[in-house]
Short mmCIF file of C-alpha atoms and ligand atoms in Angstrom, two decimals:
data_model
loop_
_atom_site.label_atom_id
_atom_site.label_comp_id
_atom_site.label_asym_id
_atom_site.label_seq_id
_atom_site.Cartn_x
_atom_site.Cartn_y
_atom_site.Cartn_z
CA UNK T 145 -0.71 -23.90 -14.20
CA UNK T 146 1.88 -24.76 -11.62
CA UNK T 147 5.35 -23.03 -13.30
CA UNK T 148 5.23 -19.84 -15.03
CA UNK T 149 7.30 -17.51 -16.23
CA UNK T 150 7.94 -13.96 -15.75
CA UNK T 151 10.61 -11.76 -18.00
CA UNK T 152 13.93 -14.10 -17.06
CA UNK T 153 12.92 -16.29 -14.29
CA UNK T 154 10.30 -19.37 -13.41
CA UNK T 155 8.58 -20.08 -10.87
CA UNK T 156 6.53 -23.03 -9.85
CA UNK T 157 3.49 -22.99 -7.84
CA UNK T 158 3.99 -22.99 -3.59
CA UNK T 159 0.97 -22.08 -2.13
CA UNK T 160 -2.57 -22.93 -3.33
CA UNK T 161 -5.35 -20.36 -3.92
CA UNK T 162 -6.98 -22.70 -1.59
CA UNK T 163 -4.35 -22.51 1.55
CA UNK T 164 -3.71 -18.42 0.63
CA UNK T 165 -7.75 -18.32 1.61
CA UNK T 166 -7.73 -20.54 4.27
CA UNK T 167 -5.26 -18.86 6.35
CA UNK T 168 -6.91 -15.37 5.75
CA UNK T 169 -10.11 -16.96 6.76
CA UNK T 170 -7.95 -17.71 9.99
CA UNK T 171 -6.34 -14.64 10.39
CA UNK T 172 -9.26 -12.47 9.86
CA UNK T 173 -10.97 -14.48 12.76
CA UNK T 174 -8.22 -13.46 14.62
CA UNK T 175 -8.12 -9.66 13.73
CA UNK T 176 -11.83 -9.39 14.23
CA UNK T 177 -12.05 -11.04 17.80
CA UNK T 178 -9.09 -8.65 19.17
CA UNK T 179 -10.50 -5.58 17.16
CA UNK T 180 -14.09 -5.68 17.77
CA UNK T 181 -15.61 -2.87 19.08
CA UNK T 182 -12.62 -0.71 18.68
CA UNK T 183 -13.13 0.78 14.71
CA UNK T 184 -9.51 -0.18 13.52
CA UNK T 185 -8.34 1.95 10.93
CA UNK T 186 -6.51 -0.65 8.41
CA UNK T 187 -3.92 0.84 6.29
CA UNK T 188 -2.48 -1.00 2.99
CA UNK T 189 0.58 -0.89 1.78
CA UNK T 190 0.85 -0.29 -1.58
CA UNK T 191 1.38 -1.79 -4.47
CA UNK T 192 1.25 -5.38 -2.82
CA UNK T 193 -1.04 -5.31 -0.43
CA UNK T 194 -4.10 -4.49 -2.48
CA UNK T 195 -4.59 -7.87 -2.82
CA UNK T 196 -4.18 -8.77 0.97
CA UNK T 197 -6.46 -5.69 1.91
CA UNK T 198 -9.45 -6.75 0.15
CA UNK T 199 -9.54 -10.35 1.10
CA UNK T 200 -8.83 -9.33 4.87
CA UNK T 201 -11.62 -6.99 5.08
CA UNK T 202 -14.38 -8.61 3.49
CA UNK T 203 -13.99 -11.46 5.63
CA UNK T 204 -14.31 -8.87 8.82
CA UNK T 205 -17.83 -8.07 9.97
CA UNK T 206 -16.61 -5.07 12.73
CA UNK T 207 -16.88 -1.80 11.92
CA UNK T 208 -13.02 -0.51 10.43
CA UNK T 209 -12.11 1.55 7.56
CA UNK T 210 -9.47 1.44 5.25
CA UNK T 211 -7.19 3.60 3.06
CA UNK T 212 -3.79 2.79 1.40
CA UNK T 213 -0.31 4.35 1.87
CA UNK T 214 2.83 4.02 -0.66
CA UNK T 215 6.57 4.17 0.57
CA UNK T 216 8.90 5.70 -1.01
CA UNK T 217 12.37 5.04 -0.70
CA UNK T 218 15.38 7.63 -1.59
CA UNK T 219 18.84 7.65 -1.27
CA UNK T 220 19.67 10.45 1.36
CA UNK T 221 23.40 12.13 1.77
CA UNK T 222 25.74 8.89 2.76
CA UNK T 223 25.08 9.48 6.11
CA UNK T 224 21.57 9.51 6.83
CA UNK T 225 21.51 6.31 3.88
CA UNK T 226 18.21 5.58 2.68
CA UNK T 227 15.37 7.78 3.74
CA UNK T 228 11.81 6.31 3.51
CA UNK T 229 9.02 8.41 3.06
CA UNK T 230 5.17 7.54 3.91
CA UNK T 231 2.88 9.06 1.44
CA UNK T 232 -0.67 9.40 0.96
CA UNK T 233 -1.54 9.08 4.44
CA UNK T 234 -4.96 11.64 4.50
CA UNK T 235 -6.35 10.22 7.80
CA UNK T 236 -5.81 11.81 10.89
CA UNK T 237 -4.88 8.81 13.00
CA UNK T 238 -4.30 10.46 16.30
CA UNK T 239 -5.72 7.91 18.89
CA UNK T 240 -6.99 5.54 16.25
CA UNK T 241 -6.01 1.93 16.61
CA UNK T 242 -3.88 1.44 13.50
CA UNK T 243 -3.07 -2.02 11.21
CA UNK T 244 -0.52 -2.10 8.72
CA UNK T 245 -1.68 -4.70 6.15
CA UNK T 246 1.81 -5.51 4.42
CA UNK T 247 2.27 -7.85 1.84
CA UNK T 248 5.25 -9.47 3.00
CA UNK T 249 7.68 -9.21 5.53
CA UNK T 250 11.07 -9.48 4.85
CA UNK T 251 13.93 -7.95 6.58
CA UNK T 252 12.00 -6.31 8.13
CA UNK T 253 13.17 -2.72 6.97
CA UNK T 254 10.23 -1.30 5.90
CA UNK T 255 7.82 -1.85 8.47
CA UNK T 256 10.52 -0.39 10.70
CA UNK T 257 10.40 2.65 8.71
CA UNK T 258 6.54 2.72 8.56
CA UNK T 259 5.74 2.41 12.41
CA UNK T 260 8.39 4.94 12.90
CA UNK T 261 6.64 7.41 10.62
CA UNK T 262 3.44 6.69 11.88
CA UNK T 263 4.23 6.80 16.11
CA UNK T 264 4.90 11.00 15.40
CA UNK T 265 1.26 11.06 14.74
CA UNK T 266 0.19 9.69 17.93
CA UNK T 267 -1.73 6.58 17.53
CA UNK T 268 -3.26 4.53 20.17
CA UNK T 269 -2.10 1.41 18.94
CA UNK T 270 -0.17 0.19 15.71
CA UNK T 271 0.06 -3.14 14.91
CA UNK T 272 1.85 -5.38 11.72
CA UNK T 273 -0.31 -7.68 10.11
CA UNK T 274 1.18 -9.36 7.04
CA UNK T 275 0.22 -12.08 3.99
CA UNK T 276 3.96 -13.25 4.13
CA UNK T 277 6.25 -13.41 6.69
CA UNK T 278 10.11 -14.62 6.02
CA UNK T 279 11.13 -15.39 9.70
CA UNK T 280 14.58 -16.37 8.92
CA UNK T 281 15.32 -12.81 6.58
CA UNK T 282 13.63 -11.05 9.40
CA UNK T 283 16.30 -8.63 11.27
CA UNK T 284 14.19 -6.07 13.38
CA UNK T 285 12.53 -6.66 16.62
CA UNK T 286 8.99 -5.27 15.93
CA UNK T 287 6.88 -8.20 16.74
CA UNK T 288 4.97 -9.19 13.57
CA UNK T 289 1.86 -9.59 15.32
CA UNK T 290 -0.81 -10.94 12.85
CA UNK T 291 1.02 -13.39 9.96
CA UNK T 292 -1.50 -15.27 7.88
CA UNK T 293 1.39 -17.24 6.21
CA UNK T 294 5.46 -17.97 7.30
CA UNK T 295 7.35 -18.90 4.23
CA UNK T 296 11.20 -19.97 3.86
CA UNK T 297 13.86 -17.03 2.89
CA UNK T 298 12.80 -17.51 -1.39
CA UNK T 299 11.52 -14.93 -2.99
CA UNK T 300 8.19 -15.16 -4.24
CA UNK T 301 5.41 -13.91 -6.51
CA UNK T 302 1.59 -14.06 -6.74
CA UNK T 303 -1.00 -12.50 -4.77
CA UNK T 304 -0.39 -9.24 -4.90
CA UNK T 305 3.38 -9.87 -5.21
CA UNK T 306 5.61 -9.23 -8.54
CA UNK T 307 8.66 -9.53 -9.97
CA UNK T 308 9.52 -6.36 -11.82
CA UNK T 309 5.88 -5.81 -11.82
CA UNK T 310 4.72 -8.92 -13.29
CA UNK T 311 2.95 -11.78 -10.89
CA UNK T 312 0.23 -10.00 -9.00
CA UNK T 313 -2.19 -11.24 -10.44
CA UNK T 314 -1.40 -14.98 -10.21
CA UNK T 315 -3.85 -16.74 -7.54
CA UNK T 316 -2.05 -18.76 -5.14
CA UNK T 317 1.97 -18.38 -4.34
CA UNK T 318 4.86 -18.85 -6.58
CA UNK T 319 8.07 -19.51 -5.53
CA UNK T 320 11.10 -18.74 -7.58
CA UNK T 321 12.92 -22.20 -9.27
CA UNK T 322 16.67 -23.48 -8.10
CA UNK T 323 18.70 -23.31 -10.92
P1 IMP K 213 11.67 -5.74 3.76
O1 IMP K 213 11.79 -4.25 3.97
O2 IMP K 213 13.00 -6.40 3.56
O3 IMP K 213 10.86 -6.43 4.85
O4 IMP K 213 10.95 -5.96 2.39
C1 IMP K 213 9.65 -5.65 2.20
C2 IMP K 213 9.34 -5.42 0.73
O5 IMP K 213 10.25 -6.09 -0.16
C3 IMP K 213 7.97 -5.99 0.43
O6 IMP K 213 6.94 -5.05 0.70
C4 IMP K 213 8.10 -6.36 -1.03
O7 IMP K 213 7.80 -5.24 -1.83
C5 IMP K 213 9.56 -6.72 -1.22
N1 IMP K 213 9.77 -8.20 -1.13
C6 IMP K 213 10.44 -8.86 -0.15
N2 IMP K 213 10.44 -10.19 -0.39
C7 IMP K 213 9.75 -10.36 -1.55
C8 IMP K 213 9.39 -11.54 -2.32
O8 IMP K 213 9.70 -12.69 -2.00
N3 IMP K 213 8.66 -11.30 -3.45
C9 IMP K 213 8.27 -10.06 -3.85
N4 IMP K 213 8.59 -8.95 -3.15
C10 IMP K 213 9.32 -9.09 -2.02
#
């Protein structure tokens, strides 16, 4: 099925289910040369990145664990402006080599948020590694170290990514029709 619809809007299919596994395949090459030996402790960002999480680490053959973490996002007083919260994070990751598994990047805004919440626990290392990266949205300056797939600034679906909580399940990437 290459254009679907979800609640007001259609998309038509970007990425095949074939490409989305092909550059994990890559990526998790890549992951598991520079990890090996080091027991990374992936963390997924939920709800997206369940999808990104499992393919990832089933293609790795090192010895990692994983867990998941949710963000939530409030509206502070006016001038401390959005606060975002890290929750669920059980591990102790005190000299642990972290990844952040992220299901896109955008603006970068809330990885920002997350490897600032995460440094005042001490880790060794923290790295980004991400499905989706928007280079052209992007506004931060954390490098985005492990990208499996750049994409233009549309905003998609499938994956493990919705649209008002629809999509996620849809193999393959689906990018949101020009009217
Ligand atoms: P950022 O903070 O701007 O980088 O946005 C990150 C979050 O926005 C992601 O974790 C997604 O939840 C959401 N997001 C950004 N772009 C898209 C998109 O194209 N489709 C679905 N969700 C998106």
């Amino acid at each position: 099925m290459s254009r679907i619809q979800l609640h007001d809007k259609t998309f038509d299919l970007f990425i095949s289910e074939a490409e989305v596994n092909r550059a994990i395949d890559k990526l998790a090459l890549e992951i598991g040369r520079k990890y090996d030996g080091k027991r990374p402790l992936f963390l997924g960002v939920l709800n997206g990145a369940f999808f990104f999480a499992a393919e990832l680490v089933k293609r790795l053959d090192i010895e990692c664990e994983i867990s998941f973490v949710k963000v939530a996002s409030y509206h502070g007083t006016s001038s401390s402006g959005t606060v975002t919260q890290l929750i669920g994070l059980t591990e102790r990751i005190e000299g642990r080599h972290v990844v952040v598994l992220e299901d896109i990047v955008d603006t970068g805004g809330t990885v920002e948020n997350i490897m600032a919440s995460l440094a005042e626990h001490h880790p060794a290392s923290v790295s980004i590694a991400a499905l989706l990266f928007k280079p052209s949205a992007y506004k931060k300056t954390i490098p985005i170290e492990h990208v499996a797939l750049e994409i233009p600034n549309a905003f998609v679906v499938g994956s493990g990514l919705d649209h008002d909580g629809l999509g996620r399940n849809l193999r393959g990437i689906y990018r949101i029709t020009e009217n």
